[in-house]
XYZ file of C-alpha atoms in Angstrom:
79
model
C -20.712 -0.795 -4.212
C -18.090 2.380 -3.445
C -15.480 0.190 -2.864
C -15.948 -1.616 -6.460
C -16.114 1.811 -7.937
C -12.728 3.041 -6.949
C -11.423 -0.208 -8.455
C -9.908 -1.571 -5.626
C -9.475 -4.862 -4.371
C -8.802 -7.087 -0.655
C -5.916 -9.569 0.174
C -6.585 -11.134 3.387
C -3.504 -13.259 4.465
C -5.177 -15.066 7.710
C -4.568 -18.404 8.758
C -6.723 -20.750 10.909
C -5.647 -20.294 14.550
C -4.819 -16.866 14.310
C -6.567 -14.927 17.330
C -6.472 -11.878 18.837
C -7.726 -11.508 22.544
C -10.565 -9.142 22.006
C -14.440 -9.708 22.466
C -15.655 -10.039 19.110
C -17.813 -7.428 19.189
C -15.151 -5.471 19.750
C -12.858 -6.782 16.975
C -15.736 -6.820 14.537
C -15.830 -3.257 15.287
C -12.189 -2.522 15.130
C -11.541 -4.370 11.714
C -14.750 -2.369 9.875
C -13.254 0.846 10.661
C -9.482 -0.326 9.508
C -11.330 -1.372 6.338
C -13.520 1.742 6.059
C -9.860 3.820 6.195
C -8.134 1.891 4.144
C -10.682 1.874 1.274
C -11.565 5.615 1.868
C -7.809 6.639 1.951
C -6.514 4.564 -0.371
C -5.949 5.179 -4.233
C -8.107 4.114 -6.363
C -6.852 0.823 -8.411
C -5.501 0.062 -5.703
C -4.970 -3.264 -2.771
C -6.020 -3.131 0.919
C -4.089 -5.734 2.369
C -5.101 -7.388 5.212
C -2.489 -9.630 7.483
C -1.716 -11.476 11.177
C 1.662 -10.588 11.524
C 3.378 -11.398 14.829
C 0.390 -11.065 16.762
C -1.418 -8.217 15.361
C -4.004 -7.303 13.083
C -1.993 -5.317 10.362
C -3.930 -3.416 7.204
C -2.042 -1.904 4.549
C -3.137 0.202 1.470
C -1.435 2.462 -0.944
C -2.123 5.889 0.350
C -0.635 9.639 -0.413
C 0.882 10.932 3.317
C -1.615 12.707 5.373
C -0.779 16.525 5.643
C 0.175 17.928 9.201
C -3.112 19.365 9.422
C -4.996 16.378 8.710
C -2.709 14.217 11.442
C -3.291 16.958 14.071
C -7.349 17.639 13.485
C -9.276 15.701 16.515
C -11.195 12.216 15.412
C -14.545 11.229 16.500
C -15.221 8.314 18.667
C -11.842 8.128 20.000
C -11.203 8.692 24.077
């Protein structure tokens, strides 16, 4: 699979009990596309890093900055 490819790997840091108040349609959705960034963005060799912290849903990857151009271009699916 692509993401076995680039070499990376997952940490998930969840505990039992930790919820977030979203339909879980909805949250299924949300965390794929996190994922799909992270992995996609990310350098190869590297750790997506997936957390509850204070409340929230937090991913983390190493990735190189996004240019200006890249933060300003419009996304699909969003609005």
């Amino acid at each position: 699979d692509w993401i076995d490819r680039r070499g990376m790997q997952l940490d998930v840091a969840l505990a039992r009990g930790d919820t977030l108040p979203l339909p879980v349609p909805v949250l299924e959705r949300a965390v794929a596309i996190l994922l799909e960034n992270a992995f996609t963005h990310g350098r190869p060799g590297g750790t997506v890093r997936v957390a509850f912290v204070d409340g929230a849903l937090q991913v983390e990857n190493a990735a190189d900055p996004p240019r200006a151009a890249e933060l300003a271009a419009p996304r699909e699916g969003l609005g």
